[in-house]
Tab-separated table of C-alpha atoms and ligand atoms in Angstrom:
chain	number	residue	atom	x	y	z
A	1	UNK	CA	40.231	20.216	-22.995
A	2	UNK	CA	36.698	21.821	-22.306
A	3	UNK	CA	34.152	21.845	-25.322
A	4	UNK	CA	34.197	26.114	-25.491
A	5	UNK	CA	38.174	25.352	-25.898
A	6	UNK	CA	38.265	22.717	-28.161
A	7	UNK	CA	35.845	25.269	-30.393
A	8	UNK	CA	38.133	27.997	-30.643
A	9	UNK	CA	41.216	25.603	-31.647
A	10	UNK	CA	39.174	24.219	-34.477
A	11	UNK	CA	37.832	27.816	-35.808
A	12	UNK	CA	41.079	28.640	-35.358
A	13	UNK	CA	42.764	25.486	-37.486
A	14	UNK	CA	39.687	25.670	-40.111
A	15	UNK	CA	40.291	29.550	-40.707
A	16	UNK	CA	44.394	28.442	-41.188
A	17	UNK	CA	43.832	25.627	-43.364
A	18	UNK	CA	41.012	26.809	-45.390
A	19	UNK	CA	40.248	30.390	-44.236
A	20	UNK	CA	37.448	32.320	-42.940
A	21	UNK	CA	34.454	29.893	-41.368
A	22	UNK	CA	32.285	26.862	-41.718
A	23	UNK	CA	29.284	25.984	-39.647
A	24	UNK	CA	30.204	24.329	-36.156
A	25	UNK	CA	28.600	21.089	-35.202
A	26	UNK	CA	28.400	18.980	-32.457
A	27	UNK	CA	27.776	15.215	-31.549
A	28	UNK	CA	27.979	13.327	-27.875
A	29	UNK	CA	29.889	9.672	-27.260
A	30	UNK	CA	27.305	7.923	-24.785
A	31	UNK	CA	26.790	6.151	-21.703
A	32	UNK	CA	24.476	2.928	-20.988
A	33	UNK	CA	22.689	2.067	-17.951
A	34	UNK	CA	21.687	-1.286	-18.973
A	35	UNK	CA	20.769	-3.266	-22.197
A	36	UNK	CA	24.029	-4.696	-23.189
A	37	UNK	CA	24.758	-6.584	-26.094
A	38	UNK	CA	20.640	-6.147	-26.876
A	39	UNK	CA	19.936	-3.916	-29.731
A	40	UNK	CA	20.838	-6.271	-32.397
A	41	UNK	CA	18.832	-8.577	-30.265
A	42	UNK	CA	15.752	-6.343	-31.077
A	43	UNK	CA	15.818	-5.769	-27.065
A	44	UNK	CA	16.131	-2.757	-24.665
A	45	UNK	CA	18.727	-0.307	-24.091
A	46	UNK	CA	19.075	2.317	-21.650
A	47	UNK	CA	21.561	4.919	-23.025
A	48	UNK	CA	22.339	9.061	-22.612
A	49	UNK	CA	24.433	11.418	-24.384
A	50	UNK	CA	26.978	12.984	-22.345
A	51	UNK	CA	28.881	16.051	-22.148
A	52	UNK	CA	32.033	14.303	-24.079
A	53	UNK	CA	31.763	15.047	-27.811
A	54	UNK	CA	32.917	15.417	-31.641
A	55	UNK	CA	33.023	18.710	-33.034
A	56	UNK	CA	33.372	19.625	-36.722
A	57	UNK	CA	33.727	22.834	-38.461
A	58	UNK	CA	32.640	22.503	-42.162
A	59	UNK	CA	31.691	24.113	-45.060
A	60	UNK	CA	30.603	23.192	-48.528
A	61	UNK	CA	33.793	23.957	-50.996
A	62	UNK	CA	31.856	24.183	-54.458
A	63	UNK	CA	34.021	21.309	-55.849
A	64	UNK	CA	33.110	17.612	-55.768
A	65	UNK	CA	35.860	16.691	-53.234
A	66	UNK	CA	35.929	16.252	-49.514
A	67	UNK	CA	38.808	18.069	-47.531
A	68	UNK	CA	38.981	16.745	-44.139
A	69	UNK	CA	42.024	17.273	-40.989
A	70	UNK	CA	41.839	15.068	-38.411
A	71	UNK	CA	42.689	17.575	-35.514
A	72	UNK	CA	43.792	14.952	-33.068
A	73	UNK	CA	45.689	12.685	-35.420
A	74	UNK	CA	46.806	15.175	-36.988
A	75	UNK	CA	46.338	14.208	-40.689
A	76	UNK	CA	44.939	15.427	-43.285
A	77	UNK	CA	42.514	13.525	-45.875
A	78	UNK	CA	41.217	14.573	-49.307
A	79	UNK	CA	38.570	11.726	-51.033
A	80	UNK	CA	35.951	11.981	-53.524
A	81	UNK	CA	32.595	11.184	-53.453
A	82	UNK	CA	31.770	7.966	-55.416
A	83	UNK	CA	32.162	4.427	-54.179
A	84	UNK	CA	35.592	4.092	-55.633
A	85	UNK	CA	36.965	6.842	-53.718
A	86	UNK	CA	37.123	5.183	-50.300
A	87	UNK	CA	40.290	6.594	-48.361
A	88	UNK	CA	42.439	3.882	-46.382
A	89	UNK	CA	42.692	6.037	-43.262
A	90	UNK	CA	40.252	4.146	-40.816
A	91	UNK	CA	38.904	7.946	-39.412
A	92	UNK	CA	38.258	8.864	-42.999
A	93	UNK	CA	36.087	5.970	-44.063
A	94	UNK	CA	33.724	6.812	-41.108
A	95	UNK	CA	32.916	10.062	-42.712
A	96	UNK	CA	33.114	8.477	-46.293
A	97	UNK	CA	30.844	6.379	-45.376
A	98	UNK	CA	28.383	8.853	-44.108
A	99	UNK	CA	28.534	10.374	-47.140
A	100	UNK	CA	27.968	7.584	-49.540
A	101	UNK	CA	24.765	6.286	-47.332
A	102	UNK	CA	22.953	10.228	-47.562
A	103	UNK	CA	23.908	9.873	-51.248
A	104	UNK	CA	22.684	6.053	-51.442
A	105	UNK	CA	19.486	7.305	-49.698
A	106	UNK	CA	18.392	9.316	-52.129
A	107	UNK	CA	19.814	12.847	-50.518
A	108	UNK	CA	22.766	15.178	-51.724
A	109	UNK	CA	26.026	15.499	-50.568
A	110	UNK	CA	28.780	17.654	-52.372
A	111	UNK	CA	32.110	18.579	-51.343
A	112	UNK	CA	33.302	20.426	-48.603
A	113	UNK	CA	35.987	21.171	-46.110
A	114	UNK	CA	36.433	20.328	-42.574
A	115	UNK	CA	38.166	20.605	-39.389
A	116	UNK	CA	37.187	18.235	-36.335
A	117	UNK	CA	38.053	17.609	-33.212
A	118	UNK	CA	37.158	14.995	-30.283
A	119	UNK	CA	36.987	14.660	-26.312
A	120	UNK	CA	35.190	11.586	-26.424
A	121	UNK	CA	37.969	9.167	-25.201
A	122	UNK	CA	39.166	6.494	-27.866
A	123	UNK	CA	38.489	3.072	-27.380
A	124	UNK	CA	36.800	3.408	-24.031
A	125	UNK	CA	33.438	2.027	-24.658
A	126	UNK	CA	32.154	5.337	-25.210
A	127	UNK	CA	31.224	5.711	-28.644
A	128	UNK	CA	33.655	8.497	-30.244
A	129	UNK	CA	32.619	6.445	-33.440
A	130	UNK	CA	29.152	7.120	-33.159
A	131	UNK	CA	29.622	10.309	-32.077
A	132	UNK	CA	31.752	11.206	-35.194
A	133	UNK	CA	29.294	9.685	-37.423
A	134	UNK	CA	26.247	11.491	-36.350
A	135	UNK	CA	28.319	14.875	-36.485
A	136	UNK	CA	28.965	14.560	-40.145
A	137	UNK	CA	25.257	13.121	-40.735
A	138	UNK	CA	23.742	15.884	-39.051
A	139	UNK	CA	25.572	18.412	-40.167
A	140	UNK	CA	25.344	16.852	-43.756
A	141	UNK	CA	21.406	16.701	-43.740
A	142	UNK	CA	21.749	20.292	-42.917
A	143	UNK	CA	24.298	21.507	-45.167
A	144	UNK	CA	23.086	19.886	-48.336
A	145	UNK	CA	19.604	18.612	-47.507
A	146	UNK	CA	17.561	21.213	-46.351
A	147	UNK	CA	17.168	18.829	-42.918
A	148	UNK	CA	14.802	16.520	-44.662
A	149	UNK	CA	16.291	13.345	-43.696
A	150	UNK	CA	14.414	12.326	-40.591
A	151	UNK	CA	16.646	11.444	-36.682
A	152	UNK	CA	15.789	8.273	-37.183
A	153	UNK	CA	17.633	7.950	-40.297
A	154	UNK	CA	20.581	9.731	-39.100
A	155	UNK	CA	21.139	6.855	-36.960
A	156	UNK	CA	21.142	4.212	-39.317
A	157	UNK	CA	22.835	5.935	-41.607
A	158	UNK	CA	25.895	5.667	-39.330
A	159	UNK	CA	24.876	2.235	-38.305
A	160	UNK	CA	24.909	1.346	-41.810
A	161	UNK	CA	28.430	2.762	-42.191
A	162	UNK	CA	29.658	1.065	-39.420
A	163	UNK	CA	28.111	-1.938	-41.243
A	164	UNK	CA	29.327	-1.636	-44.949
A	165	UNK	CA	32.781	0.532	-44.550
A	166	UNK	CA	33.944	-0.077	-40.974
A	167	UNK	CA	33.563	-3.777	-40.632
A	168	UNK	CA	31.582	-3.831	-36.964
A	169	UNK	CA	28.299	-5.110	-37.476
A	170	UNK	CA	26.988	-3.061	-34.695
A	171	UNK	CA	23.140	-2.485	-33.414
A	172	UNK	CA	21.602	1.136	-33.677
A	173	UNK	CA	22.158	1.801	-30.101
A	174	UNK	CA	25.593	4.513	-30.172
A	175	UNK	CA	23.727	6.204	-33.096
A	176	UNK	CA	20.512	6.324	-31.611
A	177	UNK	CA	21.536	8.094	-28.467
A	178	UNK	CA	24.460	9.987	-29.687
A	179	UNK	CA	21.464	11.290	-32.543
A	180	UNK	CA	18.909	11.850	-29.745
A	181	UNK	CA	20.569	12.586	-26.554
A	182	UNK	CA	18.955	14.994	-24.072
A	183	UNK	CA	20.220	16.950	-21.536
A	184	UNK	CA	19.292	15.565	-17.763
A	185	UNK	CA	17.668	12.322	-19.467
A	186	UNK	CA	18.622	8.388	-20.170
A	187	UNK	CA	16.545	6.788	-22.661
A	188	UNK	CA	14.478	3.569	-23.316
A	189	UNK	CA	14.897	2.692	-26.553
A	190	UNK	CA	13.029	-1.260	-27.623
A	191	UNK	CA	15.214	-2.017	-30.655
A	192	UNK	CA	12.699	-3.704	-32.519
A	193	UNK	CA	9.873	-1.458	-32.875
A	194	UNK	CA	12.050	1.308	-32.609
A	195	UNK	CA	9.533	3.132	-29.869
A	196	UNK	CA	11.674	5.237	-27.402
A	197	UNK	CA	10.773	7.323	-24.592
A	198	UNK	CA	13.130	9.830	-22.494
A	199	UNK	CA	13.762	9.313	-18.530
A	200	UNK	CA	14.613	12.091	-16.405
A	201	UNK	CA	17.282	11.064	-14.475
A	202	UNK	CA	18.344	13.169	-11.801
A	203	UNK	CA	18.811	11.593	-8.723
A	204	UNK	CA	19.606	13.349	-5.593
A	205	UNK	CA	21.522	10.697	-3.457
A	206	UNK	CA	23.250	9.158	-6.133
A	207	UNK	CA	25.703	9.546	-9.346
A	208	UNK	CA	27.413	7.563	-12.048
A	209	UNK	CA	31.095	7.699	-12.612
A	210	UNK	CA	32.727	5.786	-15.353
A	211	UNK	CA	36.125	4.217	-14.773
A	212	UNK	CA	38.138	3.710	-17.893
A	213	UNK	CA	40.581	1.159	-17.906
A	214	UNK	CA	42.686	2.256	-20.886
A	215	UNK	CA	42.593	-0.920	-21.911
A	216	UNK	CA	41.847	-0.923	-25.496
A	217	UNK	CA	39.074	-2.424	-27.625
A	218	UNK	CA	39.463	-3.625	-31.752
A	219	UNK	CA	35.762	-4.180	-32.455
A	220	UNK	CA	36.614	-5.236	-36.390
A	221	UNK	CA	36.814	-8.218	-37.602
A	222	UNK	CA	36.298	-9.219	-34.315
A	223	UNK	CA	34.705	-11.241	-31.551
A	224	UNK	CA	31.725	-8.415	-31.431
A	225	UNK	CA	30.571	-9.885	-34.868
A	226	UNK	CA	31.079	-13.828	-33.623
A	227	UNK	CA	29.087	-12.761	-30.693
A	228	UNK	CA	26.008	-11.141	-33.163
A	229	UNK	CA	26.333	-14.482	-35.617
A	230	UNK	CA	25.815	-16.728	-32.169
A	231	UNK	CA	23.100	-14.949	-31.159
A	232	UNK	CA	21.167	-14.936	-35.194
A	233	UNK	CA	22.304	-18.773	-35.153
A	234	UNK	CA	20.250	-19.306	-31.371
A	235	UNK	CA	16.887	-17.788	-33.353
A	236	UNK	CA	17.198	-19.665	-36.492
A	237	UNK	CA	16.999	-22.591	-34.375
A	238	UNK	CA	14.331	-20.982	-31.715
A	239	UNK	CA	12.943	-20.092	-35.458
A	240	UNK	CA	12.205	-16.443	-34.144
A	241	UNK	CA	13.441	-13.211	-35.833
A	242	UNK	CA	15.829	-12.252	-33.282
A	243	UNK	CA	16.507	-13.482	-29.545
A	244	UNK	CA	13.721	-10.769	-28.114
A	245	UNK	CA	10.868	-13.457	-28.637
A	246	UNK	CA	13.083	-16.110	-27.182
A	247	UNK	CA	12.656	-17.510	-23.532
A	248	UNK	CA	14.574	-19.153	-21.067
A	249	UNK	CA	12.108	-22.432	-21.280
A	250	UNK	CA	12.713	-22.266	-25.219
A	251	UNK	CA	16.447	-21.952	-24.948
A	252	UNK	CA	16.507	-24.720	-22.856
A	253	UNK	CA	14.799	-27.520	-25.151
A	254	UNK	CA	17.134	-26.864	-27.820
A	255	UNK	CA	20.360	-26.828	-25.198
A	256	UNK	CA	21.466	-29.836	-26.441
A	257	UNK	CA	21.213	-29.553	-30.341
A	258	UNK	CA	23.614	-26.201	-30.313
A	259	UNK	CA	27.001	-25.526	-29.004
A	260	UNK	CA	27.533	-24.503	-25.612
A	261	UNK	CA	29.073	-21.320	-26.526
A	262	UNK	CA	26.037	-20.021	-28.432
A	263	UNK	CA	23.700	-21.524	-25.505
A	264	UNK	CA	25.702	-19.059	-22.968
A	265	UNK	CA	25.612	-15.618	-25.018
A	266	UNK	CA	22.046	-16.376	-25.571
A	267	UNK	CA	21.137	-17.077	-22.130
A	268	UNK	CA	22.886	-13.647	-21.093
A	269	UNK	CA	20.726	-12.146	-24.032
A	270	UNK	CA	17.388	-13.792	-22.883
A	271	UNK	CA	18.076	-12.587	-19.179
A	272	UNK	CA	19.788	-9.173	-20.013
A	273	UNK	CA	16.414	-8.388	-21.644
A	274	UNK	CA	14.392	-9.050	-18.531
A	275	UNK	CA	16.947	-6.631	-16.899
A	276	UNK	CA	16.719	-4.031	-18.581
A	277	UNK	CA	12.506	-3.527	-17.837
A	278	UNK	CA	13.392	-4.226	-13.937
A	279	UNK	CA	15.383	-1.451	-13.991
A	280	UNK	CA	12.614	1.083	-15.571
A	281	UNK	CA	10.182	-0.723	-13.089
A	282	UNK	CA	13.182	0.529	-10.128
A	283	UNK	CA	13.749	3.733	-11.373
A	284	UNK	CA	10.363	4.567	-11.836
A	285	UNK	CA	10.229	3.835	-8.261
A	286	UNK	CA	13.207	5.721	-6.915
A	287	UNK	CA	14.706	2.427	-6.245
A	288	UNK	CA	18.497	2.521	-6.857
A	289	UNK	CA	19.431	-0.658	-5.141
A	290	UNK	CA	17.712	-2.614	-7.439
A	291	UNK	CA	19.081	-0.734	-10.229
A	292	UNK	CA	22.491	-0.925	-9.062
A	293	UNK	CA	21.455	-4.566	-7.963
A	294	UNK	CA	21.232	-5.423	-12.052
A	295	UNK	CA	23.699	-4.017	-13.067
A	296	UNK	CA	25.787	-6.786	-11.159
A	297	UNK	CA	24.404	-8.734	-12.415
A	298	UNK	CA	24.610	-7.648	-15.839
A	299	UNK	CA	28.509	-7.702	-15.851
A	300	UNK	CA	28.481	-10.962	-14.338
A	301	UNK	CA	26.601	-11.972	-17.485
A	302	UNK	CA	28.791	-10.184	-19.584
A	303	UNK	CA	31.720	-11.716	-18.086
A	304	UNK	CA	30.673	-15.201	-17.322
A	305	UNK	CA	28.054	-16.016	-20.393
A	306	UNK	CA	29.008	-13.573	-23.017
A	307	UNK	CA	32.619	-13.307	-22.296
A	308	UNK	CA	32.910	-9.889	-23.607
A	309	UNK	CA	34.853	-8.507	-19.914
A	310	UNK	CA	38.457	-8.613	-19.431
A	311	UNK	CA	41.004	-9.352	-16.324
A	312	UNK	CA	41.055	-5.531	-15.611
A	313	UNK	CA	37.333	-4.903	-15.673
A	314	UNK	CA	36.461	-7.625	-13.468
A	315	UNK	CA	38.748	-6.290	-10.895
A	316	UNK	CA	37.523	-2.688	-11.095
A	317	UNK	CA	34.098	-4.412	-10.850
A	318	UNK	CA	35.380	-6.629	-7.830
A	319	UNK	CA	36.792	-3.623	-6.259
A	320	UNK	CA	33.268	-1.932	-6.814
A	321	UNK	CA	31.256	-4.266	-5.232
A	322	UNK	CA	34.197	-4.515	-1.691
A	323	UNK	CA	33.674	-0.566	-1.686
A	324	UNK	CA	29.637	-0.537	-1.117
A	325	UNK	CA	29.194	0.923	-5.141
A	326	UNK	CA	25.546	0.076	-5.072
A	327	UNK	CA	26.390	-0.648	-8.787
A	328	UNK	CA	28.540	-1.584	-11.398
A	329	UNK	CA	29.648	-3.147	-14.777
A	330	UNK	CA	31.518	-3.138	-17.505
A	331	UNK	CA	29.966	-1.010	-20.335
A	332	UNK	CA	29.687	-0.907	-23.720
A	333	UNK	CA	31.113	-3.494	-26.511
A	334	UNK	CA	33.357	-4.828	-23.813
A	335	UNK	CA	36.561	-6.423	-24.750
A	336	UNK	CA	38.042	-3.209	-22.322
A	337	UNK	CA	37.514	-0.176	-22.101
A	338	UNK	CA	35.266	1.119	-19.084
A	339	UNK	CA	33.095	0.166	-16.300
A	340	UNK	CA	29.860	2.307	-15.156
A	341	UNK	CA	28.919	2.760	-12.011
A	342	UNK	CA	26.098	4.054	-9.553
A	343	UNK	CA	27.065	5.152	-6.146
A	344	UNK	CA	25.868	7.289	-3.019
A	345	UNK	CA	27.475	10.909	-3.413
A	346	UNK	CA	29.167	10.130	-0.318
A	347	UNK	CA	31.394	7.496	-1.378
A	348	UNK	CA	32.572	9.333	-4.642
A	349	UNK	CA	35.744	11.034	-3.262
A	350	UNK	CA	36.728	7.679	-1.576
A	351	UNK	CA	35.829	5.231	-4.341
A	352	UNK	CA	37.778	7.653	-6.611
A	353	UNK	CA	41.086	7.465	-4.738
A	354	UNK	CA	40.998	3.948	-4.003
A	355	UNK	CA	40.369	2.771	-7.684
A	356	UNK	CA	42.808	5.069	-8.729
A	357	UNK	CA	45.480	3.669	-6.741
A	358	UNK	CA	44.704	0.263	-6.250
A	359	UNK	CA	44.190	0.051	-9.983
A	360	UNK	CA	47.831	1.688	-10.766
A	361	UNK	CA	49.440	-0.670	-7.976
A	362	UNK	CA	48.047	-3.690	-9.877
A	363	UNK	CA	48.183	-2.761	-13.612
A	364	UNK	CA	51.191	-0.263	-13.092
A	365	UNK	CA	49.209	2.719	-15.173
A	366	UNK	CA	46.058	4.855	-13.487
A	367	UNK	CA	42.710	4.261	-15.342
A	368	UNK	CA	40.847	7.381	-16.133
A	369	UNK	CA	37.678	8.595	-14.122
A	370	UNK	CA	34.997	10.829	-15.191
A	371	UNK	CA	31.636	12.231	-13.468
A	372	UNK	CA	28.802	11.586	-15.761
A	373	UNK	CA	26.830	14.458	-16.804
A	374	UNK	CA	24.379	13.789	-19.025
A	375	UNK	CA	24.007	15.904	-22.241
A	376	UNK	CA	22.220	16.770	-25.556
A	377	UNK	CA	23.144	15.195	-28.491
A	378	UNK	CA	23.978	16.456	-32.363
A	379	UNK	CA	23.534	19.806	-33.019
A	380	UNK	CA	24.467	23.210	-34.418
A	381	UNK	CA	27.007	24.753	-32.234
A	382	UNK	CA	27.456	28.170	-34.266
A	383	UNK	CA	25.973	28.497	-38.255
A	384	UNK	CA	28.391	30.172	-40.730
A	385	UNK	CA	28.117	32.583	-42.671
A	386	UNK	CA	25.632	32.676	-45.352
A	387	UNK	CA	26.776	32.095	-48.888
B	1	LIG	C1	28.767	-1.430	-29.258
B	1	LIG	C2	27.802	-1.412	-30.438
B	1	LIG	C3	26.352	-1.233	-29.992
B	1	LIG	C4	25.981	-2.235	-28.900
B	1	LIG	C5	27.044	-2.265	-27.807
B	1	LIG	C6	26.806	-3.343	-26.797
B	1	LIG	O1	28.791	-0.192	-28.622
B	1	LIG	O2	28.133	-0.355	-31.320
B	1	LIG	O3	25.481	-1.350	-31.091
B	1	LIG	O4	25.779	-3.519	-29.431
B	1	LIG	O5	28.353	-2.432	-28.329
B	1	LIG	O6	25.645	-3.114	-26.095
């Protein structure tokens, strides 16, 4: 479904279930060039909105209860707004959560009704989670709090939910660009000083397609957090903050006093981090075979060191590299999902139809592709109607 269409099906469904209108907002799932694994790292990442997104129609409802319908699952959620009040339904909690960190902040949030919708794909790597939080934030710091809270602070405050009612202990990255996406640009975000700068990126002879494996992630209580306690265990012992100030020499006198698991995701940490500034350094330059070069190597990492790739993904990666993709890895939290990749415009069509059938002969169901197109992030699609 196209955004304009999705739009008119939740105006539609809000006017039904609650009448009249609300105010329609908008947030984007994201992709990621490089930087994987490297925000909680206080390293680089390398993300951009895209044109995929989370829509919500709300407005406030005068009580002190939120009324939510979950347009895609098709359910319909009513919590309040205190700490006690935490609904069980795992899409409810990420906007209950959003709620109680404006309120924990210091800002306002009262009740309200709401319709939303999604075409970010579930469990692909791409964020839908992000891009549901920073809907409701944004639309909450404009609804009830004049737009005081800062970007910035939109971000965390879905980081933080992700944190303390999701169960992912998750970096600021999906936020981040899903908060400050821009049309036509990636962005550099450094994780530790939280400086960020935007990066055309319009190439002429090149584009990115993402192949989604429909393989599905479970990022709770899972091996994303082990892999985040390895890498805080590597800097206690480095005794730096986080794995940014850490180098390969360092890493290497203390090989033998720490397990040979937490040696491996910290090595792919250490040289991820390095990646990440070649590639600026290449596309500053025009020079797409390097990028497409690191990104290689970046899933190799991912796959070999960090083990966050799957049977699936290194194939589609494998089949990547035979097929002249200048380059490709998995992206994301891993554990499936979807690989990115960079390749001449002349190999699209081909690369398209071979993945797509090779990958169906193999795994006996066709992974999805999309085109890239890089997009703004939150915002006000259409304001209501003035109380
Ligand atoms: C998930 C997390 C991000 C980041 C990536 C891996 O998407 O939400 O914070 O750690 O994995 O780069």
């Amino acid at each position: 479904m196209t955004t304009d269409q999705m739009q008119k099906e939740i105006e539609k469904t809000f006017a039904e279930k609650f009448g009249g209108e609300g105010s329609v907002y908008a947030s984007a799932g994201r992709i990621n060039l490089i930087g994987e694994h490297t925000d909680y790292n206080g390293g680089f990442v390398f993300p951009g909105a895209i044109d995929k997104v989370i829509m919500a129609d709300i407005r406030p409802n005068g009580t002190d209860k939120v009324r939510v319908y979950s347009m895609d699952i098709k359910e319909y959620v009513e919590f309040g707004l205190n700490e006690e009040d935490a609904p069980k339904e795992s899409w409810a909690r990420y906007i209950f959560g959003i709620c109680r960190e404006i309120i924990k902040r210091g800002g306002t949030v009262k009740g309200f009704d709401a319709v939303f919708a999604g075409n970010v794909p579930l469990g692909a790597g791409l964020s839908s989670s992000a891009a549901l939080e920073s809907c409701f934030a944004f639309a909450l710091n404009d609804l009830f709090n004049g737009n005081k809270i800062d970007k910035f602070e939109l971000a965390k405050i879905g980081q933080s939910t992700e944190h303390n009612y999701c169960g992912v202990n998750c970096g600021i990255m999906d936020q981040f660009a899903s908060v400050f996406g821009k049309e036509g640009n990636l962005m550099r975000l450094d994780c530790r000083s939280l400086e960020y700068e935007y990066f055309p990126f319009k190439p002429e002879d090149y584009r990115l397609v993402l192949v989604d494996s429909r393989v599905k992630h479970e990022l709770a209580d899972s091996p994303y957090n082990k892999r985040r306690e390895s890498c805080e265990r590597v800097a206690k012992r480095l005794g730096v903050e986080t794995l940014r100030d850490a180098t390969m020499d360092e890493l290497n006198k203390v090989k033998g006093d720490i397990s040979a698991e937490d040696y491996m995701r910290a090595k792919y940490v250490i040289e991820e981090k390095d990646r990440v500034l070649a590639v600026c350094d290449a596309l500053n330059a025009g020079d797409y075979e390097t990028v497409g070069k690191k990104m290689y190597e970046t899933h190799e990492g991912l796959s070999k060191d960090y083990e966050v790739s799957c049977e699936e993904l290194d194939y589609l990666n494998d089949l990547a590299k035979e097929m002249g993709v200048t380059g490709s890895r998995i992206m994301g939290g891993g554990f499936g999902g979807c690989t990115i990749n960079l390749l001449p415009n002349g190999l699209h069509d081909r690369f398209v139809e071979t993945v797509t059938e090779k990958f169906k002969d193999k795994y006996g169901h066709e992974p999805k592709v999309y085109d890239v197109v890089i997009s703004d992030g939150a915002r006000l699609v259409k304001e209501g109607p003035k109380a």
